[in-house]
PDB file of C-alpha atoms in Angstrom:
ATOM      1  CA  MET A   1     -16.770 -41.769 -22.646  1.00  0.00           C
ATOM      2  CA  VAL A   2     -15.154 -38.345 -22.879  1.00  0.00           C
ATOM      3  CA  ASP A   3     -12.857 -37.842 -25.828  1.00  0.00           C
ATOM      4  CA  PRO A   4      -9.237 -37.412 -24.549  1.00  0.00           C
ATOM      5  CA  ILE A   5      -8.601 -34.501 -26.899  1.00  0.00           C
ATOM      6  CA  THR A   6     -11.727 -32.701 -25.711  1.00  0.00           C
ATOM      7  CA  LEU A   7     -10.792 -33.384 -22.103  1.00  0.00           C
ATOM      8  CA  GLY A   8      -7.274 -32.057 -22.658  1.00  0.00           C
ATOM      9  CA  MET A   9      -8.552 -28.887 -24.305  1.00  0.00           C
ATOM     10  CA  SER A  10     -11.009 -28.324 -21.475  1.00  0.00           C
ATOM     11  CA  LEU A  11      -8.293 -28.712 -18.867  1.00  0.00           C
ATOM     12  CA  GLY A  12      -6.010 -26.376 -20.804  1.00  0.00           C
ATOM     13  CA  LEU A  13      -8.686 -23.718 -21.101  1.00  0.00           C
ATOM     14  CA  GLY A  14      -9.513 -24.117 -17.435  1.00  0.00           C
ATOM     15  CA  MET A  15      -5.903 -23.642 -16.356  1.00  0.00           C
ATOM     16  CA  GLY A  16      -5.573 -20.672 -18.699  1.00  0.00           C
ATOM     17  CA  GLY A  17      -8.657 -19.104 -17.169  1.00  0.00           C
ATOM     18  CA  VAL A  18      -7.299 -19.573 -13.659  1.00  0.00           C
ATOM     19  CA  TYR A  19      -4.006 -17.945 -14.689  1.00  0.00           C
ATOM     20  CA  LEU A  20      -5.747 -14.942 -16.276  1.00  0.00           C
ATOM     21  CA  LEU A  21      -8.025 -14.551 -13.258  1.00  0.00           C
ATOM     22  CA  ARG A  22      -5.034 -14.641 -10.927  1.00  0.00           C
ATOM     23  CA  GLN A  23      -3.256 -12.022 -13.044  1.00  0.00           C
ATOM     24  CA  TYR A  24      -6.345  -9.791 -12.964  1.00  0.00           C
ATOM     25  CA  TRP A  25      -6.671  -9.952  -9.180  1.00  0.00           C
ATOM     26  CA  GLN A  26      -2.954  -9.332  -8.689  1.00  0.00           C
ATOM     27  CA  GLN A  27      -3.051  -6.264 -10.935  1.00  0.00           C
ATOM     28  CA  ARG A  28      -6.192  -5.021  -9.197  1.00  0.00           C
ATOM     29  CA  ALA A  29      -4.565  -5.505  -5.785  1.00  0.00           C
ATOM     30  CA  ASN A  30      -1.502  -3.565  -6.960  1.00  0.00           C
ATOM     31  CA  ARG A  31      -3.678  -0.692  -8.190  1.00  0.00           C
ATOM     32  CA  LEU A  32      -5.666  -0.552  -4.959  1.00  0.00           C
ATOM     33  CA  ARG A  33      -2.478  -0.654  -2.896  1.00  0.00           C
ATOM     34  CA  THR A  34      -0.994   2.171  -4.949  1.00  0.00           C
ATOM     35  CA  LEU A  35      -4.080   4.341  -4.499  1.00  0.00           C
ATOM     36  CA  ALA A  36      -4.158   3.623  -0.757  1.00  0.00           C
ATOM     37  CA  LEU A  37      -0.501   4.586  -0.390  1.00  0.00           C
ATOM     38  CA  LEU A  38      -1.147   7.718  -2.425  1.00  0.00           C
ATOM     39  CA  GLU A  39      -3.934   8.788  -0.087  1.00  0.00           C
ATOM     40  CA  LYS A  40      -1.998   8.059   3.115  1.00  0.00           C
ATOM     41  CA  TYR A  41       1.633   8.873   2.384  1.00  0.00           C
ATOM     42  CA  SER A  42       2.147  10.669  -0.879  1.00  0.00           C
ATOM     43  CA  SER A  43       4.266  13.797  -0.749  1.00  0.00           C
ATOM     44  CA  SER A  44       4.095  14.442  -4.487  1.00  0.00           C
ATOM     45  CA  SER A  45       2.611  13.022  -7.642  1.00  0.00           C
ATOM     46  CA  ARG A  46       2.467  13.855 -11.305  1.00  0.00           C
ATOM     47  CA  ILE A  47       0.708  12.625 -14.392  1.00  0.00           C
ATOM     48  CA  GLY A  48       2.437  11.911 -17.681  1.00  0.00           C
ATOM     49  CA  LEU A  49       1.615  10.339 -21.015  1.00  0.00           C
ATOM     50  CA  HIS A  50       3.339   7.077 -21.915  1.00  0.00           C
ATOM     51  CA  GLN A  51       2.533   5.071 -25.052  1.00  0.00           C
ATOM     52  CA  GLY A  52      -0.872   6.726 -25.277  1.00  0.00           C
ATOM     53  CA  ARG A  53      -1.813   5.901 -21.664  1.00  0.00           C
ATOM     54  CA  MET A  54      -1.866   8.242 -18.700  1.00  0.00           C
ATOM     55  CA  ARG A  55       0.595   7.298 -15.971  1.00  0.00           C
ATOM     56  CA  LEU A  56       0.426   8.528 -12.388  1.00  0.00           C
ATOM     57  CA  LEU A  57       3.788   8.581 -10.591  1.00  0.00           C
ATOM     58  CA  VAL A  58       3.519   8.699  -6.807  1.00  0.00           C
ATOM     59  CA  SER A  59       6.636   9.512  -4.764  1.00  0.00           C
ATOM     60  CA  MET A  60       6.719   8.561  -1.099  1.00  0.00           C
ATOM     61  CA  PRO A  61       7.995  10.899   1.656  1.00  0.00           C
ATOM     62  CA  GLN A  62      11.189  10.725   3.685  1.00  0.00           C
ATOM     63  CA  VAL A  63      11.211  10.438   7.454  1.00  0.00           C
ATOM     64  CA  GLY A  64      12.027  14.146   7.768  1.00  0.00           C
ATOM     65  CA  ASP A  65       8.706  14.979   6.088  1.00  0.00           C
ATOM     66  CA  LEU A  66       6.699  13.389   8.903  1.00  0.00           C
ATOM     67  CA  PRO A  67       5.332  14.906  12.135  1.00  0.00           C
ATOM     68  CA  LEU A  68       7.640  14.443  15.130  1.00  0.00           C
ATOM     69  CA  ALA A  69       5.583  11.624  16.639  1.00  0.00           C
ATOM     70  CA  GLU A  70       5.719   9.650  13.397  1.00  0.00           C
ATOM     71  CA  GLN A  71       9.451  10.335  13.077  1.00  0.00           C
ATOM     72  CA  GLN A  72       9.951   8.760  16.503  1.00  0.00           C
ATOM     73  CA  ALA A  73       7.883   5.750  15.456  1.00  0.00           C
ATOM     74  CA  TRP A  74      10.068   5.398  12.357  1.00  0.00           C
ATOM     75  CA  ARG A  75      13.255   5.515  14.493  1.00  0.00           C
ATOM     76  CA  GLU A  76      11.891   2.713  16.656  1.00  0.00           C
ATOM     77  CA  ARG A  77      11.200   0.626  13.556  1.00  0.00           C
ATOM     78  CA  GLU A  78      14.705   1.387  12.265  1.00  0.00           C
ATOM     79  CA  SER A  79      16.205   0.280  15.579  1.00  0.00           C
ATOM     80  CA  ARG A  80      14.316  -3.009  15.305  1.00  0.00           C
ATOM     81  CA  ARG A  81      15.632  -3.467  11.763  1.00  0.00           C
ATOM     82  CA  ASP A  82      19.204  -2.903  12.973  1.00  0.00           C
ATOM     83  CA  ARG A  83      18.725  -5.534  15.695  1.00  0.00           C
ATOM     84  CA  ASN A  84      17.178  -7.898  13.165  1.00  0.00           C
ATOM     85  CA  HIS A  85      20.189  -7.430  10.868  1.00  0.00           C
ATOM     86  CA  LEU A  86      22.569  -8.244  13.716  1.00  0.00           C
ATOM     87  CA  GLU A  87      20.586 -11.171  15.123  1.00  0.00           C
ATOM     88  CA  LEU A  88      20.373 -12.825  11.699  1.00  0.00           C
ATOM     89  CA  GLY A  89      24.171 -12.839  11.441  1.00  0.00           C
ATOM     90  CA  LEU A  90      24.356 -10.527   8.436  1.00  0.00           C
ATOM     91  CA  VAL A  91      27.197  -8.449   9.892  1.00  0.00           C
ATOM     92  CA  HIS A  92      30.401 -10.254   9.043  1.00  0.00           C
ATOM     93  CA  GLU A  93      34.062  -9.319   9.015  1.00  0.00           C
ATOM     94  CA  HIS A  94      36.021 -10.508   5.985  1.00  0.00           C
ATOM     95  CA  GLN A  95      39.402 -11.946   6.840  1.00  0.00           C
ATOM     96  CA  ASP A  96      40.936 -11.406   3.394  1.00  0.00           C
ATOM     97  CA  ASP A  97      41.249  -7.637   3.801  1.00  0.00           C
ATOM     98  CA  ALA A  98      44.338  -6.412   5.608  1.00  0.00           C
ATOM     99  CA  PRO A  99      43.889  -2.925   7.097  1.00  0.00           C
ATOM    100  CA  GLY A 100      46.103  -0.285   5.532  1.00  0.00           C
ATOM    101  CA  ASP A 101      47.276  -2.461   2.649  1.00  0.00           C
ATOM    102  CA  ASP A 102      47.111   0.362   0.111  1.00  0.00           C
ATOM    103  CA  ASP A 103      50.056  -0.804  -1.979  1.00  0.00           C
ATOM    104  CA  ALA A 104      48.453  -4.114  -2.879  1.00  0.00           C
ATOM    105  CA  PRO A 105      48.282  -4.754  -6.631  1.00  0.00           C
ATOM    106  CA  GLU A 106      45.041  -4.166  -8.476  1.00  0.00           C
ATOM    107  CA  PRO A 107      42.737  -7.206  -8.316  1.00  0.00           C
ATOM    108  CA  THR A 108      43.048  -9.544 -11.274  1.00  0.00           C
ATOM    109  CA  GLU A 109      40.272 -11.486 -12.998  1.00  0.00           C
ATOM    110  CA  ASP A 110      41.269 -14.520 -10.910  1.00  0.00           C
ATOM    111  CA  HIS A 111      40.819 -12.447  -7.756  1.00  0.00           C
ATOM    112  CA  ARG A 112      37.399 -11.322  -8.947  1.00  0.00           C
ATOM    113  CA  LEU A 113      36.309 -14.893  -9.671  1.00  0.00           C
ATOM    114  CA  THR A 114      37.585 -15.980  -6.256  1.00  0.00           C
ATOM    115  CA  GLU A 115      35.531 -13.275  -4.577  1.00  0.00           C
ATOM    116  CA  LEU A 116      32.452 -14.208  -6.593  1.00  0.00           C
ATOM    117  CA  GLU A 117      32.863 -17.778  -5.386  1.00  0.00           C
ATOM    118  CA  ALA A 118      33.265 -16.551  -1.802  1.00  0.00           C
ATOM    119  CA  ARG A 119      30.059 -14.540  -2.109  1.00  0.00           C
ATOM    120  CA  SER A 120      28.252 -17.576  -3.526  1.00  0.00           C
ATOM    121  CA  GLN A 121      29.420 -19.643  -0.559  1.00  0.00           C
ATOM    122  CA  TRP A 122      28.295 -16.910   1.830  1.00  0.00           C
ATOM    123  CA  MET A 123      24.870 -16.874   0.177  1.00  0.00           C
ATOM    124  CA  GLU A 124      24.502 -20.638   0.602  1.00  0.00           C
ATOM    125  CA  THR A 125      24.210 -20.135   4.349  1.00  0.00           C
ATOM    126  CA  HIS A 126      22.993 -16.530   4.512  1.00  0.00           C
ATOM    127  CA  GLU A 127      20.365 -16.360   1.775  1.00  0.00           C
ATOM    128  CA  PRO A 128      17.470 -17.357   4.107  1.00  0.00           C
ATOM    129  CA  PRO A 129      18.360 -14.759   6.780  1.00  0.00           C
ATOM    130  CA  LEU A 130      18.947 -12.121   4.089  1.00  0.00           C
ATOM    131  CA  GLU A 131      15.493 -12.919   2.685  1.00  0.00           C
ATOM    132  CA  GLN A 132      14.014 -12.568   6.178  1.00  0.00           C
ATOM    133  CA  HIS A 133      15.729  -9.232   6.693  1.00  0.00           C
ATOM    134  CA  ALA A 134      14.642  -7.948   3.280  1.00  0.00           C
ATOM    135  CA  ALA A 135      11.047  -8.883   4.111  1.00  0.00           C
ATOM    136  CA  VAL A 136      11.257  -6.786   7.290  1.00  0.00           C
ATOM    137  CA  VAL A 137      12.694  -3.835   5.350  1.00  0.00           C
ATOM    138  CA  ALA A 138      10.028  -4.179   2.647  1.00  0.00           C
ATOM    139  CA  GLU A 139       7.314  -3.457   5.219  1.00  0.00           C
ATOM    140  CA  GLU A 140       8.572   0.136   5.513  1.00  0.00           C
ATOM    141  CA  HIS A 141       6.758   2.805   3.484  1.00  0.00           C
ATOM    142  CA  ILE A 142       8.908   5.777   4.515  1.00  0.00           C
ATOM    143  CA  GLY A 143      12.344   6.673   3.153  1.00  0.00           C
ATOM    144  CA  SER A 144      15.302   6.713   5.540  1.00  0.00           C
ATOM    145  CA  GLY A 145      16.027  10.437   5.485  1.00  0.00           C
ATOM    146  CA  ILE A 146      17.526  10.644   2.014  1.00  0.00           C
ATOM    147  CA  VAL A 147      17.625  14.121   0.483  1.00  0.00           C
ATOM    148  CA  MET A 148      16.775  14.896  -3.106  1.00  0.00           C
ATOM    149  CA  ALA A 149      19.749  16.125  -5.112  1.00  0.00           C
ATOM    150  CA  THR A 150      19.670  19.738  -6.264  1.00  0.00           C
ATOM    151  CA  ALA A 151      21.134  21.233  -9.425  1.00  0.00           C
ATOM    152  CA  GLU A 152      24.101  22.457  -7.349  1.00  0.00           C
ATOM    153  CA  ASP A 153      24.711  18.923  -6.034  1.00  0.00           C
ATOM    154  CA  GLU A 154      24.643  17.543  -9.553  1.00  0.00           C
ATOM    155  CA  GLU A 155      27.268  20.039 -10.745  1.00  0.00           C
ATOM    156  CA  HIS A 156      29.790  18.677  -8.233  1.00  0.00           C
ATOM    157  CA  GLU A 157      29.080  14.986  -8.711  1.00  0.00           C
ATOM    158  CA  VAL A 158      30.308  12.529 -11.307  1.00  0.00           C
ATOM    159  CA  ASP A 159      27.516  11.927 -13.780  1.00  0.00           C
ATOM    160  CA  ILE A 160      25.866   8.546 -13.189  1.00  0.00           C
ATOM    161  CA  GLU A 161      25.266   8.318 -16.926  1.00  0.00           C
ATOM    162  CA  GLU A 162      29.031   8.425 -17.555  1.00  0.00           C
ATOM    163  CA  ARG A 163      29.580   5.504 -15.201  1.00  0.00           C
ATOM    164  CA  LEU A 164      26.777   3.488 -16.785  1.00  0.00           C
ATOM    165  CA  GLU A 165      28.203   4.101 -20.242  1.00  0.00           C
ATOM    166  CA  ARG A 166      31.635   2.996 -19.025  1.00  0.00           C
ATOM    167  CA  GLU A 167      30.209  -0.262 -17.600  1.00  0.00           C
ATOM    168  CA  GLY A 168      27.770  -0.970 -20.427  1.00  0.00           C
ATOM    169  CA  GLY A 169      24.629  -0.345 -18.376  1.00  0.00           C
ATOM    170  CA  ALA A 170      21.348  -0.143 -20.276  1.00  0.00           C
ATOM    171  CA  SER A 171      18.577   2.442 -20.046  1.00  0.00           C
ATOM    172  CA  GLY A 172      14.833   1.881 -20.158  1.00  0.00           C
ATOM    173  CA  ASN A 173      11.330   3.017 -19.218  1.00  0.00           C
ATOM    174  CA  VAL A 174      12.031   2.408 -15.539  1.00  0.00           C
ATOM    175  CA  GLN A 175      15.636   2.520 -14.358  1.00  0.00           C
ATOM    176  CA  ILE A 176      17.186   2.686 -10.890  1.00  0.00           C
ATOM    177  CA  SER A 177      20.920   3.312 -10.501  1.00  0.00           C
ATOM    178  CA  LEU A 178      23.185   3.381  -7.430  1.00  0.00           C
ATOM    179  CA  ALA A 179      26.558   5.170  -7.371  1.00  0.00           C
ATOM    180  CA  TRP A 180      29.135   5.752  -4.640  1.00  0.00           C
ATOM    181  CA  ASP A 181      32.711   7.032  -4.472  1.00  0.00           C
ATOM    182  CA  ASP A 182      34.961   4.476  -2.792  1.00  0.00           C
ATOM    183  CA  TYR A 183      36.043   0.823  -3.017  1.00  0.00           C
ATOM    184  CA  ASN A 184      33.356  -0.543  -0.674  1.00  0.00           C
ATOM    185  CA  ASP A 185      30.759  -3.006  -1.932  1.00  0.00           C
ATOM    186  CA  LEU A 186      27.246  -1.598  -1.702  1.00  0.00           C
ATOM    187  CA  ASP A 187      24.349  -3.535  -3.199  1.00  0.00           C
ATOM    188  CA  LEU A 188      21.205  -2.238  -4.845  1.00  0.00           C
ATOM    189  CA  HIS A 189      18.018  -4.116  -3.884  1.00  0.00           C
ATOM    190  CA  LEU A 190      14.863  -3.356  -5.827  1.00  0.00           C
ATOM    191  CA  PHE A 191      11.524  -4.597  -4.497  1.00  0.00           C
ATOM    192  CA  CYS A 192       9.167  -5.066  -7.459  1.00  0.00           C
ATOM    193  CA  PRO A 193       5.355  -4.758  -7.585  1.00  0.00           C
ATOM    194  CA  SER A 194       5.248  -8.518  -8.260  1.00  0.00           C
ATOM    195  CA  GLY A 195       6.817  -9.228  -4.862  1.00  0.00           C
ATOM    196  CA  GLU A 196      10.167 -10.179  -6.382  1.00  0.00           C
ATOM    197  CA  ARG A 197      13.432  -8.604  -5.265  1.00  0.00           C
ATOM    198  CA  ILE A 198      16.166  -7.865  -7.799  1.00  0.00           C
ATOM    199  CA  TYR A 199      19.706  -7.945  -6.408  1.00  0.00           C
ATOM    200  CA  PHE A 200      23.048  -9.669  -7.037  1.00  0.00           C
ATOM    201  CA  ASN A 201      21.664 -13.146  -6.335  1.00  0.00           C
ATOM    202  CA  ASN A 202      18.511 -12.637  -8.426  1.00  0.00           C
ATOM    203  CA  LYS A 203      19.529 -10.473 -11.362  1.00  0.00           C
ATOM    204  CA  LYS A 204      16.498 -11.120 -13.583  1.00  0.00           C
ATOM    205  CA  SER A 205      12.909 -10.901 -12.404  1.00  0.00           C
ATOM    206  CA  GLU A 206       9.861 -12.551 -13.907  1.00  0.00           C
ATOM    207  CA  CYS A 207       8.355  -9.075 -14.367  1.00  0.00           C
ATOM    208  CA  GLY A 208      11.135  -7.977 -16.733  1.00  0.00           C
ATOM    209  CA  GLY A 209      13.632  -6.133 -14.523  1.00  0.00           C
ATOM    210  CA  ILE A 210      17.365  -6.817 -14.908  1.00  0.00           C
ATOM    211  CA  LEU A 211      20.382  -5.974 -12.744  1.00  0.00           C
ATOM    212  CA  ASP A 212      22.893  -5.497 -15.553  1.00  0.00           C
ATOM    213  CA  VAL A 213      25.733  -3.821 -13.606  1.00  0.00           C
ATOM    214  CA  ASP A 214      27.011  -5.175 -10.253  1.00  0.00           C
ATOM    215  CA  MET A 215      30.333  -3.766  -9.014  1.00  0.00           C
ATOM    216  CA  ASN A 216      33.042  -3.996  -6.351  1.00  0.00           C
ATOM    217  CA  VAL A 217      32.736  -7.621  -5.342  1.00  0.00           C
ATOM    218  CA  ARG A 218      36.468  -7.015  -5.480  1.00  0.00           C
ATOM    219  CA  PRO A 219      37.625  -3.412  -4.894  1.00  0.00           C
ATOM    220  CA  VAL A 220      38.163  -2.592  -8.558  1.00  0.00           C
ATOM    221  CA  SER A 221      36.755   0.947  -8.712  1.00  0.00           C
ATOM    222  CA  ASN A 222      36.374   4.025  -6.546  1.00  0.00           C
ATOM    223  CA  THR A 223      33.642   5.288  -8.896  1.00  0.00           C
ATOM    224  CA  PRO A 224      31.325   2.248  -8.999  1.00  0.00           C
ATOM    225  CA  VAL A 225      27.732   2.042 -10.178  1.00  0.00           C
ATOM    226  CA  GLU A 226      24.925  -0.540 -10.142  1.00  0.00           C
ATOM    227  CA  ASN A 227      21.873  -0.543 -12.380  1.00  0.00           C
ATOM    228  CA  VAL A 228      18.412  -2.143 -12.555  1.00  0.00           C
ATOM    229  CA  VAL A 229      16.401  -1.526 -15.699  1.00  0.00           C
ATOM    230  CA  TRP A 230      13.189  -2.452 -17.488  1.00  0.00           C
ATOM    231  CA  LYS A 231      13.868  -2.291 -21.222  1.00  0.00           C
ATOM    232  CA  GLY A 232      10.235  -3.065 -22.010  1.00  0.00           C
ATOM    233  CA  GLU A 233       7.012  -2.072 -20.282  1.00  0.00           C
ATOM    234  CA  ALA A 234       7.431  -1.963 -16.510  1.00  0.00           C
ATOM    235  CA  PRO A 235       4.513  -3.252 -14.412  1.00  0.00           C
ATOM    236  CA  LEU A 236       2.200  -0.935 -12.524  1.00  0.00           C
ATOM    237  CA  GLY A 237       2.416  -0.889  -8.750  1.00  0.00           C
ATOM    238  CA  THR A 238       4.826   0.098  -6.007  1.00  0.00           C
ATOM    239  CA  TYR A 239       8.620  -0.143  -6.319  1.00  0.00           C
ATOM    240  CA  LYS A 240      10.883   0.132  -3.289  1.00  0.00           C
ATOM    241  CA  VAL A 241      14.585   0.949  -3.486  1.00  0.00           C
ATOM    242  CA  GLY A 242      16.929  -0.517  -0.877  1.00  0.00           C
ATOM    243  CA  VAL A 243      20.683  -0.223  -0.327  1.00  0.00           C
ATOM    244  CA  HIS A 244      22.711  -2.788   1.630  1.00  0.00           C
ATOM    245  CA  PHE A 245      26.343  -2.416   2.740  1.00  0.00           C
ATOM    246  CA  TYR A 246      27.620  -5.886   1.858  1.00  0.00           C
ATOM    247  CA  LYS A 247      31.391  -5.569   2.313  1.00  0.00           C
ATOM    248  CA  HIS A 248      33.830  -3.082   3.822  1.00  0.00           C
ATOM    249  CA  HIS A 249      37.053  -3.255   1.770  1.00  0.00           C
ATOM    250  CA  ARG A 250      39.459  -1.975   4.422  1.00  0.00           C
ATOM    251  CA  LYS A 251      42.649  -2.267   2.403  1.00  0.00           C
ATOM    252  CA  ARG A 252      41.604   0.590   0.125  1.00  0.00           C
ATOM    253  CA  ARG A 253      41.456   3.123   2.975  1.00  0.00           C
ATOM    254  CA  THR A 254      37.710   3.105   2.748  1.00  0.00           C
ATOM    255  CA  LYS A 255      35.638   4.200   5.701  1.00  0.00           C
ATOM    256  CA  ARG A 256      32.844   2.297   7.386  1.00  0.00           C
ATOM    257  CA  THR A 257      30.345   5.010   6.463  1.00  0.00           C
ATOM    258  CA  CYS A 258      29.715   5.404   2.760  1.00  0.00           C
ATOM    259  CA  LYS A 259      27.881   8.185   0.931  1.00  0.00           C
ATOM    260  CA  PHE A 260      25.814   7.151  -2.056  1.00  0.00           C
ATOM    261  CA  ARG A 261      23.546   8.516  -4.755  1.00  0.00           C
ATOM    262  CA  ILE A 262      20.388   6.935  -6.177  1.00  0.00           C
ATOM    263  CA  ARG A 263      18.892   7.931  -9.522  1.00  0.00           C
ATOM    264  CA  VAL A 264      15.327   6.920 -10.371  1.00  0.00           C
ATOM    265  CA  VAL A 265      14.193   7.298 -13.990  1.00  0.00           C
ATOM    266  CA  THR A 266      10.535   6.742 -14.863  1.00  0.00           C
ATOM    267  CA  HIS A 267       9.437   7.195 -18.469  1.00  0.00           C
ATOM    268  CA  GLY A 268      12.088   9.822 -19.203  1.00  0.00           C
ATOM    269  CA  GLU A 269      11.810  11.782 -15.945  1.00  0.00           C
ATOM    270  CA  SER A 270      14.711  11.596 -13.500  1.00  0.00           C
ATOM    271  CA  ARG A 271      15.149  12.167  -9.769  1.00  0.00           C
ATOM    272  CA  GLU A 272      18.330  11.757  -7.744  1.00  0.00           C
ATOM    273  CA  TYR A 273      18.703  11.166  -4.005  1.00  0.00           C
ATOM    274  CA  LEU A 274      21.721  11.535  -1.700  1.00  0.00           C
ATOM    275  CA  GLY A 275      22.263   9.388   1.378  1.00  0.00           C
ATOM    276  CA  LYS A 276      24.760   7.442   3.464  1.00  0.00           C
ATOM    277  CA  ILE A 277      24.978   4.036   5.114  1.00  0.00           C
ATOM    278  CA  THR A 278      27.301   2.565   7.754  1.00  0.00           C
ATOM    279  CA  TYR A 279      28.723  -0.950   7.632  1.00  0.00           C
ATOM    280  CA  GLY A 280      26.687  -3.189   9.941  1.00  0.00           C
ATOM    281  CA  GLN A 281      23.578  -1.045   9.585  1.00  0.00           C
ATOM    282  CA  ALA A 282      20.310  -2.583   8.406  1.00  0.00           C
ATOM    283  CA  MET A 283      19.435  -2.423   4.743  1.00  0.00           C
ATOM    284  CA  GLN A 284      18.160   1.092   4.073  1.00  0.00           C
ATOM    285  CA  MET A 285      14.783   1.744   2.494  1.00  0.00           C
ATOM    286  CA  VAL A 286      15.934   4.693   0.402  1.00  0.00           C
ATOM    287  CA  THR A 287      12.753   5.640  -1.389  1.00  0.00           C
ATOM    288  CA  SER A 288       9.712   4.160  -3.039  1.00  0.00           C
ATOM    289  CA  PHE A 289       7.538   5.162  -5.940  1.00  0.00           C
ATOM    290  CA  SER A 290       4.356   3.885  -7.509  1.00  0.00           C
ATOM    291  CA  LEU A 291       3.206   3.730 -11.093  1.00  0.00           C
ATOM    292  CA  ALA A 292      -0.547   3.685 -11.594  1.00  0.00           C
ATOM    293  CA  ASP A 293      -2.930   4.012 -14.510  1.00  0.00           C
ATOM    294  CA  ALA A 294      -4.277   7.521 -13.981  1.00  0.00           C
ATOM    295  CA  THR A 295      -7.413   6.705 -15.978  1.00  0.00           C
ATOM    296  CA  HIS A 296      -8.270   3.680 -13.826  1.00  0.00           C
ATOM    297  CA  LYS A 297     -11.172   3.932 -11.430  1.00  0.00           C
ATOM    298  CA  ALA A 298     -11.087   1.436  -8.576  1.00  0.00           C
TER     299      ALA A 298
END
C-alpha cells in the first residue's frame, strides 16, 4: 500500500513539474513569436542593458510605412473591424447627455458613482461582444497610421508626466499612458504577452500590469490621462496598445473625433505617438512593441 504522504508529495511534484513545463513552453513561444515579428515587420529595434541582461526592443511599423498593396490590405481589414464593431452592438448613444448643456454643474462624486454603475451594467451585457471585438483587433500587427511625436510637438503639448503626477499615476519598467484634451471618455486597452488584456474592467493582470488611472467616466476633466504600468519586471513578448472611444460626452461641447497621445516607456526610454479616433469607429491598434532577451538563441 502506498503511503498517503508519499503519494501526496508525488502528486504535488508532478503538478509543479507540469506548471513549470507549461511556463517554459509559453515563454519559448513568446520568444519565437517576437523573433518572427521582428523578421517580418520590424521598422526599428534597439538593444539596451536592464538589470544585467540585454533587452531587445522591437517597434512595429505603422500602415503608412507599408507598400501600397499592403496599405490597401490593411484598409480592408480596418473596414471589417469597423463592421464588426457595429454588428456587435458596441456603438451606443447615451441618453443622459443633453447636447449643448454647457452650463451644467460639475459632476459630483454621486454622479461619478452613478456613471460607474451604468458602465458596470453596460458591461454585463456587452462584455462578451467587447471581448470578441478585442480579439479581432488583437490579430492586427500594423499600427493604424499614428505618427511619432517630434520635439516640436512635445513643446506645444501638456506634459503627460504632469497629468500622471496630478492623478497619482505610478511609473515603472514598462509604462503605457494615454492622454487627450477634451471631456470624452477614451479607454486604454493593453494586450499583454500572456494573452491578457488590461482595461477598465480588468485593471490588474496576472503578469503584473496595473491600470492605475482611469478617467472621464463622467466628464470631469478636459486634460485626462490613463496609465498602465509594470512596477516590477515586465514579461518578455509582444505588447499591443489599443484605444477605444467608449463615450461621447456631448454636453461638454466635445466633438465626435478626438485627438490623443500615447506614451510608451520601456526601461527608461520613451516614445510618444499622436493619433485620432472617431466615436463609433473600431478600437484602434495604435502601436505594438516587443521585448526579447537579446542574448537568447532560438
